[in-house]
């Protein structure tokens, strides 16, 4: 049975308002529960229209019931009852979203005998009780114009009024009053609307979680355009302004974007099960599924949704700004402004007034080359460009492939002081991706990393902004000290640092390759190109190292600067890191981060004096990269891989083969911290390999073996307090002696064992100690005649004074021993160097 028939039966049974509202509420709940299924079949504006019409039915039903209740069998003609129900706002436009408020206006006349006000109040209570989320206004007919002048929001809502039900005679009178509102002080009201538009947009800028109603490029922008059309032409339909104000192609693009946002907003309400206009990350997966997005290789469904949403909002943003200017140019222009434009005329149809560039709305479309040439005359950091200029260049014509002339003109822009402003202009006019074609891949590209608040293209522009507007004096001085080509290169790098995103693979590596190809077209020098490649390849290295590593650990710093190779690139990376970090989010570049980066920069700069260490570290990094690709290394557990790469000794990586490294670390991992293991080889010569966790009395072992010729000894600190020793002698021993040597090795783990050693003969100058080798280590060089027991004596002295060797490299060539010992500064070597040297001389 139809709900109206059921209500009729209830009325006949003298049912009360509670029973009626309960019945309607159940039907509304059932309808709302079916919206997900309805949405599958009807999306976009069509879905919203049908939803608004359904709400119409419930409100009209409640109104009819109220009339029956009040008039009974003496119901007058509907047109004679001085009440009319009017839909306003999105409800009036028939764009009502699922959980949006239903904006209802009741207009009435207080005629004698009708007792209208209690009847209207009763009807509204029924609407609320039925579960309809109502935002309402009740006015006498004569109150409409004064009420509209109280608040701009009320006025604009009334401009979108739509008849629902009630007296059509009163609606005709209401329309006359609404016409007065529409015509009331047009210029002043439009100015208010434009000011409100600008204030709202500043409160809701574009972000990775856009407000699709109030934000830049959201529904309110389109609404603003409709309100101005209503005031000027009497119709809110933008379609009616084709082709007078907006041409057919532009309107189609605008309407298509608006239609997509309608779909997104409906899906968002359905996903959130409440009024929700901010596309928060938590809702994106479900919204993407409702809209039928499917995962692709380079973009999953969520990224596609976010990118298409931001693309649609960008289209709506630019379209609305251009056509608002077209609509308001004449009505908001002032005589003094026209005079200023004449004085600021640059050429026909082009003006500069108060540091702003304007273009005639009727200026013919230029070529891309003309645009780039024209922009070269606007090298003023204070300049900005009016939307009229965007409109002028937006339709610029160009060929599919850029000529050398285009690249030459574009290169010239890089040397100007306002590149961010120029790039933003070209971006808004959709020309930037024509000049830098790889930009197409990052347009509206979402970044769901919990770190960036903007899509890749906008983040890249903001990085350029912060590069041109450096607030820290020290970093500003570093940038200003660069040569003109260096500054131009930095600007290009700042914009292209994330150009590799949206592609398969490491975005830094891909970005470096893309940069090379593009920088070559711009005819940068090879040295500049290589510098740019390094900066893009390592653009996250400084911030990541500073935030995740111990920047006071020289090994960390050496690994960092070994990738950069020069202090100049370090300087440029520091500048880039500042700009990039500031562009990520408003609260990322804090005072703490600024201090941390400055200290890291200073310490790294100082370390460039350690050329030998940098060379070692560079070679080690190459070995590490090779190691990381080795199947043997990849077969290790992630934890052991990390421990292996944490070994501090560069020589461990430089000297050992990949297979040997893997074998050593596996054995070290298996060796308990309070134990040891060793291997003895006697094929070509005697070789002893030891991995120990507990203390090792190596001086005792070497002292017992002084009758053998020691030719090489390597000592490496590994991890978890374990050390690796490789001791090579110049000769073989008898097979029967192996058992004795094994016993000696076992006894060497008794630190109380002592051996009497002969003091070697060492001449003055044959030992050098460099306590400034690095922050953590001193370096001892020993170059003397080879003698049995030499290293045994050294090790005994070190053990006696608590000097810890981090790495030892012992070699004997042509009867001279050339020993290199890396000694931790925590020992007493540098504090008591002279006294310790006395033990050897």
mmCIF file of N, CA and C in Angstrom, residues 434-536:
data_model
loop_
_atom_site.group_PDB
_atom_site.id
_atom_site.type_symbol
_atom_site.label_atom_id
_atom_site.label_comp_id
_atom_site.label_asym_id
_atom_site.label_seq_id
_atom_site.Cartn_x
_atom_site.Cartn_y
_atom_site.Cartn_z
ATOM 1 N N UNK A 434 53.842 21.567 -21.072
ATOM 2 C CA UNK A 434 54.232 21.560 -22.478
ATOM 3 C C UNK A 434 55.710 21.904 -22.608
ATOM 4 N N UNK A 435 56.178 22.827 -21.785
ATOM 5 C CA UNK A 435 57.587 23.214 -21.848
ATOM 6 C C UNK A 435 58.462 22.162 -21.181
ATOM 7 N N UNK A 436 57.994 21.619 -20.044
ATOM 8 C CA UNK A 436 58.710 20.531 -19.361
ATOM 9 C C UNK A 436 57.799 19.312 -19.413
ATOM 10 N N UNK A 437 57.893 18.550 -20.448
ATOM 11 C CA UNK A 437 56.917 17.486 -20.690
ATOM 12 C C UNK A 437 56.876 16.403 -19.607
ATOM 13 N N UNK A 438 58.010 16.068 -18.944
ATOM 14 C CA UNK A 438 57.920 15.068 -17.867
ATOM 15 C C UNK A 438 57.011 15.475 -16.714
ATOM 16 N N UNK A 439 56.690 16.773 -16.632
ATOM 17 C CA UNK A 439 55.804 17.256 -15.562
ATOM 18 C C UNK A 439 54.432 16.589 -15.655
ATOM 19 N N UNK A 440 54.035 16.164 -16.850
ATOM 20 C CA UNK A 440 52.717 15.548 -17.027
ATOM 21 C C UNK A 440 52.531 14.337 -16.102
ATOM 22 N N UNK A 441 53.647 13.659 -15.826
ATOM 23 C CA UNK A 441 53.573 12.452 -14.999
ATOM 24 C C UNK A 441 53.287 12.774 -13.533
ATOM 25 N N UNK A 442 53.630 13.979 -13.094
ATOM 26 C CA UNK A 442 53.435 14.313 -11.675
ATOM 27 C C UNK A 442 52.256 15.250 -11.449
ATOM 28 N N UNK A 443 51.528 15.609 -12.501
ATOM 29 C CA UNK A 443 50.373 16.492 -12.329
ATOM 30 C C UNK A 443 49.345 15.841 -11.412
ATOM 31 N N UNK A 444 48.959 16.554 -10.363
ATOM 32 C CA UNK A 444 47.933 16.087 -9.419
ATOM 33 C C UNK A 444 48.258 14.714 -8.835
ATOM 34 N N UNK A 445 49.549 14.376 -8.765
ATOM 35 C CA UNK A 445 49.957 13.061 -8.265
ATOM 36 C C UNK A 445 49.912 13.052 -6.738
ATOM 37 N N UNK A 446 49.072 12.186 -6.196
ATOM 38 C CA UNK A 446 48.896 12.114 -4.743
ATOM 39 C C UNK A 446 50.135 11.546 -4.069
ATOM 40 N N UNK A 447 50.341 11.939 -2.806
ATOM 41 C CA UNK A 447 51.452 11.429 -2.000
ATOM 42 C C UNK A 447 50.891 10.958 -0.651
ATOM 43 N N UNK A 448 50.582 9.682 -0.551
ATOM 44 C CA UNK A 448 50.014 9.125 0.680
ATOM 45 C C UNK A 448 51.130 8.579 1.567
ATOM 46 N N UNK A 449 52.012 9.466 2.006
ATOM 47 C CA UNK A 449 53.141 9.018 2.823
ATOM 48 C C UNK A 449 53.069 9.524 4.255
ATOM 49 N N UNK A 450 51.980 10.210 4.597
ATOM 50 C CA UNK A 450 51.843 10.736 5.945
ATOM 51 C C UNK A 450 52.816 11.867 6.231
ATOM 52 N N UNK A 451 53.477 12.361 5.203
ATOM 53 C CA UNK A 451 54.527 13.366 5.362
ATOM 54 C C UNK A 451 54.206 14.607 4.536
ATOM 55 N N UNK A 452 54.002 14.427 3.239
ATOM 56 C CA UNK A 452 53.674 15.551 2.369
ATOM 57 C C UNK A 452 52.189 15.895 2.484
ATOM 58 N N UNK A 453 51.902 17.181 2.517
ATOM 59 C CA UNK A 453 50.496 17.583 2.588
ATOM 60 C C UNK A 453 49.968 18.019 1.225
ATOM 61 N N UNK A 454 50.843 18.025 0.213
ATOM 62 C CA UNK A 454 50.447 18.487 -1.110
ATOM 63 C C UNK A 454 50.783 17.442 -2.166
ATOM 64 N N UNK A 455 50.053 17.444 -3.288
ATOM 65 C CA UNK A 455 50.429 16.560 -4.399
ATOM 66 C C UNK A 455 51.793 16.967 -4.941
ATOM 67 N N UNK A 456 52.394 16.089 -5.742
ATOM 68 C CA UNK A 456 53.786 16.273 -6.158
ATOM 69 C C UNK A 456 53.990 17.580 -6.924
ATOM 70 N N UNK A 457 53.084 17.908 -7.847
ATOM 71 C CA UNK A 457 53.287 19.114 -8.657
ATOM 72 C C UNK A 457 53.265 20.382 -7.805
ATOM 73 N N UNK A 458 52.312 20.481 -6.877
ATOM 74 C CA UNK A 458 52.221 21.677 -6.034
ATOM 75 C C UNK A 458 53.401 21.718 -5.059
ATOM 76 N N UNK A 459 53.784 20.551 -4.531
ATOM 77 C CA UNK A 459 54.946 20.504 -3.645
ATOM 78 C C UNK A 459 56.201 20.987 -4.370
ATOM 79 N N UNK A 460 56.342 20.611 -5.624
ATOM 80 C CA UNK A 460 57.510 21.028 -6.401
ATOM 81 C C UNK A 460 57.526 22.543 -6.594
ATOM 82 N N UNK A 461 56.367 23.114 -6.865
ATOM 83 C CA UNK A 461 56.273 24.574 -6.992
ATOM 84 C C UNK A 461 56.607 25.256 -5.670
ATOM 85 N N UNK A 462 56.128 24.697 -4.572
ATOM 86 C CA UNK A 462 56.395 25.287 -3.262
ATOM 87 C C UNK A 462 57.885 25.200 -2.905
ATOM 88 N N UNK A 463 58.536 24.126 -3.335
ATOM 89 C CA UNK A 463 59.979 24.014 -3.106
ATOM 90 C C UNK A 463 60.712 25.157 -3.810
ATOM 91 N N UNK A 464 60.286 25.448 -5.029
ATOM 92 C CA UNK A 464 60.866 26.567 -5.771
ATOM 93 C C UNK A 464 60.593 27.886 -5.053
ATOM 94 N N UNK A 465 59.397 28.023 -4.508
ATOM 95 C CA UNK A 465 59.055 29.251 -3.762
ATOM 96 C C UNK A 465 60.005 29.449 -2.579
ATOM 97 N N UNK A 466 60.216 28.400 -1.811
ATOM 98 C CA UNK A 466 61.072 28.520 -0.625
ATOM 99 C C UNK A 466 62.535 28.731 -1.005
ATOM 100 N N UNK A 467 62.926 28.271 -2.185
ATOM 101 C CA UNK A 467 64.285 28.528 -2.645
ATOM 102 C C UNK A 467 64.470 30.010 -2.967
ATOM 103 N N UNK A 468 63.447 30.620 -3.545
ATOM 104 C CA UNK A 468 63.539 32.038 -3.902
ATOM 105 C C UNK A 468 63.203 32.964 -2.735
ATOM 106 N N UNK A 469 62.726 32.382 -1.637
ATOM 107 C CA UNK A 469 62.350 33.196 -0.483
ATOM 108 C C UNK A 469 62.952 32.606 0.796
ATOM 109 N N UNK A 470 64.275 32.447 0.791
ATOM 110 C CA UNK A 470 64.983 31.856 1.936
ATOM 111 C C UNK A 470 64.973 32.843 3.104
ATOM 112 N N UNK A 471 64.521 32.383 4.258
ATOM 113 C CA UNK A 471 64.398 33.257 5.426
ATOM 114 C C UNK A 471 65.614 33.193 6.349
ATOM 115 N N UNK A 472 66.379 32.105 6.268
ATOM 116 C CA UNK A 472 67.550 31.988 7.131
ATOM 117 C C UNK A 472 68.740 32.707 6.487
ATOM 118 N N UNK A 473 69.302 33.710 7.150
ATOM 119 C CA UNK A 473 70.376 34.521 6.561
ATOM 120 C C UNK A 473 71.580 33.702 6.087
ATOM 121 N N UNK A 474 71.979 32.698 6.884
ATOM 122 C CA UNK A 474 73.163 31.924 6.498
ATOM 123 C C UNK A 474 72.915 31.152 5.198
ATOM 124 N N UNK A 475 71.769 30.493 5.098
ATOM 125 C CA UNK A 475 71.458 29.731 3.884
ATOM 126 C C UNK A 475 71.252 30.681 2.711
ATOM 127 N N UNK A 476 70.658 31.833 2.980
ATOM 128 C CA UNK A 476 70.473 32.842 1.926
ATOM 129 C C UNK A 476 71.834 33.290 1.386
ATOM 130 N N UNK A 477 72.804 33.453 2.284
ATOM 131 C CA UNK A 477 74.137 33.871 1.843
ATOM 132 C C UNK A 477 74.797 32.784 0.995
ATOM 133 N N UNK A 478 74.570 31.514 1.351
ATOM 134 C CA UNK A 478 75.121 30.411 0.548
ATOM 135 C C UNK A 478 74.533 30.444 -0.861
ATOM 136 N N UNK A 479 73.238 30.689 -0.951
ATOM 137 C CA UNK A 479 72.569 30.732 -2.259
ATOM 138 C C UNK A 479 73.046 31.939 -3.067
ATOM 139 N N UNK A 480 73.144 33.088 -2.413
ATOM 140 C CA UNK A 480 73.563 34.298 -3.119
ATOM 141 C C UNK A 480 75.008 34.202 -3.616
ATOM 142 N N UNK A 481 75.818 33.393 -2.939
ATOM 143 C CA UNK A 481 77.226 33.237 -3.335
ATOM 144 C C UNK A 481 77.397 32.392 -4.594
ATOM 145 N N UNK A 482 76.348 31.681 -4.992
ATOM 146 C CA UNK A 482 76.445 30.859 -6.199
ATOM 147 C C UNK A 482 76.548 31.759 -7.425
ATOM 148 N N UNK A 483 77.194 31.263 -8.449
ATOM 149 C CA UNK A 483 77.257 32.009 -9.706
ATOM 150 C C UNK A 483 75.876 32.000 -10.361
ATOM 151 N N UNK A 484 75.602 32.862 -11.349
ATOM 152 C CA UNK A 484 74.272 32.892 -11.985
ATOM 153 C C UNK A 484 73.816 31.535 -12.503
ATOM 154 N N UNK A 485 74.726 30.784 -13.161
ATOM 155 C CA UNK A 485 74.326 29.459 -13.646
ATOM 156 C C UNK A 485 74.030 28.526 -12.478
ATOM 157 N N UNK A 486 74.770 28.673 -11.382
ATOM 158 C CA UNK A 486 74.522 27.849 -10.196
ATOM 159 C C UNK A 486 73.150 28.106 -9.611
ATOM 160 N N UNK A 487 72.753 29.382 -9.542
ATOM 161 C CA UNK A 487 71.423 29.710 -9.019
ATOM 162 C C UNK A 487 70.329 29.209 -9.953
ATOM 163 N N UNK A 488 70.554 29.381 -11.261
ATOM 164 C CA UNK A 488 69.572 28.884 -12.242
ATOM 165 C C UNK A 488 69.447 27.371 -12.142
ATOM 166 N N UNK A 489 70.582 26.685 -12.003
ATOM 167 C CA UNK A 489 70.578 25.229 -11.859
ATOM 168 C C UNK A 489 69.809 24.818 -10.599
ATOM 169 N N UNK A 490 70.064 25.519 -9.492
ATOM 170 C CA UNK A 490 69.373 25.203 -8.239
ATOM 171 C C UNK A 490 67.860 25.330 -8.385
ATOM 172 N N UNK A 491 67.422 26.345 -9.117
ATOM 173 C CA UNK A 491 65.978 26.547 -9.307
ATOM 174 C C UNK A 491 65.366 25.402 -10.117
ATOM 175 N N UNK A 492 66.071 25.002 -11.159
ATOM 176 C CA UNK A 492 65.572 23.887 -11.973
ATOM 177 C C UNK A 492 65.550 22.599 -11.156
ATOM 178 N N UNK A 493 66.602 22.358 -10.401
ATOM 179 C CA UNK A 493 66.682 21.164 -9.555
ATOM 180 C C UNK A 493 65.573 21.180 -8.507
ATOM 181 N N UNK A 494 65.329 22.346 -7.897
ATOM 182 C CA UNK A 494 64.285 22.459 -6.868
ATOM 183 C C UNK A 494 62.928 22.061 -7.434
ATOM 184 N N UNK A 495 62.647 22.483 -8.661
ATOM 185 C CA UNK A 495 61.356 22.141 -9.253
ATOM 186 C C UNK A 495 61.303 20.692 -9.724
ATOM 187 N N UNK A 496 62.429 20.164 -10.192
ATOM 188 C CA UNK A 496 62.424 18.816 -10.774
ATOM 189 C C UNK A 496 62.879 17.727 -9.804
ATOM 190 N N UNK A 497 63.085 18.054 -8.519
ATOM 191 C CA UNK A 497 63.679 17.060 -7.618
ATOM 192 C C UNK A 497 62.801 15.824 -7.442
ATOM 193 N N UNK A 498 61.485 15.962 -7.622
ATOM 194 C CA UNK A 498 60.574 14.815 -7.495
ATOM 195 C C UNK A 498 59.991 14.383 -8.833
ATOM 196 N N UNK A 499 60.627 14.765 -9.927
ATOM 197 C CA UNK A 499 60.078 14.491 -11.259
ATOM 198 C C UNK A 499 60.016 12.994 -11.555
ATOM 199 N N UNK A 500 60.756 12.184 -10.804
ATOM 200 C CA UNK A 500 60.751 10.734 -11.031
ATOM 201 C C UNK A 500 59.592 10.015 -10.375
ATOM 202 N N UNK A 501 58.791 10.727 -9.600
ATOM 203 C CA UNK A 501 57.661 10.072 -8.928
ATOM 204 C C UNK A 501 56.571 9.730 -9.946
ATOM 205 N N UNK A 502 55.743 8.740 -9.577
ATOM 206 C CA UNK A 502 54.684 8.302 -10.480
ATOM 207 C C UNK A 502 55.154 7.312 -11.511
ATOM 208 N N UNK A 503 56.395 6.883 -11.378
ATOM 209 C CA UNK A 503 56.973 5.892 -12.295
ATOM 210 C C UNK A 503 57.468 4.704 -11.486
ATOM 211 N N UNK A 504 57.702 3.601 -12.157
ATOM 212 C CA UNK A 504 58.159 2.396 -11.482
ATOM 213 C C UNK A 504 59.643 2.505 -11.198
ATOM 214 N N UNK A 505 60.039 2.332 -9.959
ATOM 215 C CA UNK A 505 61.450 2.397 -9.592
ATOM 216 C C UNK A 505 61.724 3.502 -8.602
ATOM 217 N N UNK A 506 62.989 3.622 -8.207
ATOM 218 C CA UNK A 506 63.417 4.645 -7.254
ATOM 219 C C UNK A 506 63.261 6.022 -7.892
ATOM 220 N N UNK A 507 62.432 6.876 -7.282
ATOM 221 C CA UNK A 507 62.120 8.160 -7.931
ATOM 222 C C UNK A 507 63.340 9.070 -8.014
ATOM 223 N N UNK A 508 64.292 8.914 -7.093
ATOM 224 C CA UNK A 508 65.491 9.754 -7.131
ATOM 225 C C UNK A 508 66.389 9.367 -8.305
ATOM 226 N N UNK A 509 66.568 8.070 -8.506
ATOM 227 C CA UNK A 509 67.382 7.596 -9.619
ATOM 228 C C UNK A 509 66.724 7.952 -10.954
ATOM 229 N N UNK A 510 65.410 7.715 -11.052
ATOM 230 C CA UNK A 510 64.698 8.037 -12.291
ATOM 231 C C UNK A 510 64.700 9.539 -12.538
ATOM 232 N N UNK A 511 64.506 10.304 -11.449
ATOM 233 C CA UNK A 511 64.507 11.759 -11.580
ATOM 234 C C UNK A 511 65.827 12.288 -12.090
ATOM 235 N N UNK A 512 66.936 11.672 -11.648
ATOM 236 C CA UNK A 512 68.263 12.101 -12.104
ATOM 237 C C UNK A 512 68.412 11.880 -13.612
ATOM 238 N N UNK A 513 67.893 10.760 -14.109
ATOM 239 C CA UNK A 513 67.978 10.465 -15.543
ATOM 240 C C UNK A 513 67.122 11.446 -16.360
ATOM 241 N N UNK A 514 65.912 11.715 -15.847
ATOM 242 C CA UNK A 514 65.020 12.656 -16.540
ATOM 243 C C UNK A 514 65.642 14.049 -16.550
ATOM 244 N N UNK A 515 66.232 14.423 -15.427
ATOM 245 C CA UNK A 515 66.874 15.735 -15.329
ATOM 246 C C UNK A 515 67.991 15.857 -16.360
ATOM 247 N N UNK A 516 68.806 14.822 -16.488
ATOM 248 C CA UNK A 516 69.912 14.879 -17.457
ATOM 249 C C UNK A 516 69.386 15.184 -18.857
ATOM 250 N N UNK A 517 68.371 14.442 -19.272
ATOM 251 C CA UNK A 517 67.842 14.613 -20.629
ATOM 252 C C UNK A 517 67.299 16.028 -20.822
ATOM 253 N N UNK A 518 66.619 16.549 -19.818
ATOM 254 C CA UNK A 518 66.019 17.877 -19.968
ATOM 255 C C UNK A 518 67.070 18.980 -19.867
ATOM 256 N N UNK A 519 68.009 18.846 -18.926
ATOM 257 C CA UNK A 519 69.058 19.860 -18.759
ATOM 258 C C UNK A 519 69.926 19.957 -20.012
ATOM 259 N N UNK A 520 70.104 18.850 -20.714
ATOM 260 C CA UNK A 520 70.874 18.873 -21.966
ATOM 261 C C UNK A 520 70.137 19.710 -23.020
ATOM 262 N N UNK A 521 68.818 19.606 -23.051
ATOM 263 C CA UNK A 521 68.040 20.425 -23.997
ATOM 264 C C UNK A 521 68.167 21.909 -23.673
ATOM 265 N N UNK A 522 68.351 22.197 -22.397
ATOM 266 C CA UNK A 522 68.509 23.591 -21.985
ATOM 267 C C UNK A 522 69.959 24.060 -22.093
ATOM 268 N N UNK A 523 70.843 23.166 -22.563
ATOM 269 C CA UNK A 523 72.245 23.476 -22.836
ATOM 270 C C UNK A 523 73.017 23.931 -21.595
ATOM 271 N N UNK A 524 72.758 23.254 -20.471
ATOM 272 C CA UNK A 524 73.600 23.464 -19.300
ATOM 273 C C UNK A 524 74.944 22.778 -19.551
ATOM 274 N N UNK A 525 75.989 23.271 -18.895
ATOM 275 C CA UNK A 525 77.306 22.670 -19.045
ATOM 276 C C UNK A 525 77.291 21.258 -18.454
ATOM 277 N N UNK A 526 78.218 20.419 -18.908
ATOM 278 C CA UNK A 526 78.276 19.048 -18.420
ATOM 279 C C UNK A 526 78.508 19.005 -16.921
ATOM 280 N N UNK A 527 79.359 19.920 -16.431
ATOM 281 C CA UNK A 527 79.620 19.963 -14.991
ATOM 282 C C UNK A 527 78.356 20.318 -14.224
ATOM 283 N N UNK A 528 77.581 21.284 -14.738
ATOM 284 C CA UNK A 528 76.333 21.675 -14.082
ATOM 285 C C UNK A 528 75.336 20.520 -14.095
ATOM 286 N N UNK A 529 75.278 19.806 -15.217
ATOM 287 C CA UNK A 529 74.359 18.672 -15.323
ATOM 288 C C UNK A 529 74.718 17.590 -14.311
ATOM 289 N N UNK A 530 76.013 17.278 -14.209
ATOM 290 C CA UNK A 530 76.447 16.255 -13.250
ATOM 291 C C UNK A 530 76.126 16.682 -11.812
ATOM 292 N N UNK A 531 76.291 17.970 -11.529
ATOM 293 C CA UNK A 531 75.944 18.487 -10.207
ATOM 294 C C UNK A 531 74.448 18.327 -9.953
ATOM 295 N N UNK A 532 73.630 18.690 -10.939
ATOM 296 C CA UNK A 532 72.173 18.552 -10.807
ATOM 297 C C UNK A 532 71.756 17.109 -10.603
ATOM 298 N N UNK A 533 72.400 16.203 -11.331
ATOM 299 C CA UNK A 533 72.102 14.769 -11.189
ATOM 300 C C UNK A 533 72.391 14.311 -9.763
ATOM 301 N N UNK A 534 73.539 14.713 -9.234
ATOM 302 C CA UNK A 534 73.901 14.327 -7.863
ATOM 303 C C UNK A 534 72.897 14.883 -6.860
ATOM 304 N N UNK A 535 72.486 16.140 -7.043
ATOM 305 C CA UNK A 535 71.542 16.772 -6.116
ATOM 306 C C UNK A 535 70.187 16.058 -6.130
ATOM 307 N N UNK A 536 69.695 15.713 -7.304
ATOM 308 C CA UNK A 536 68.393 15.025 -7.388
ATOM 309 C C UNK A 536 68.514 13.591 -6.886
#
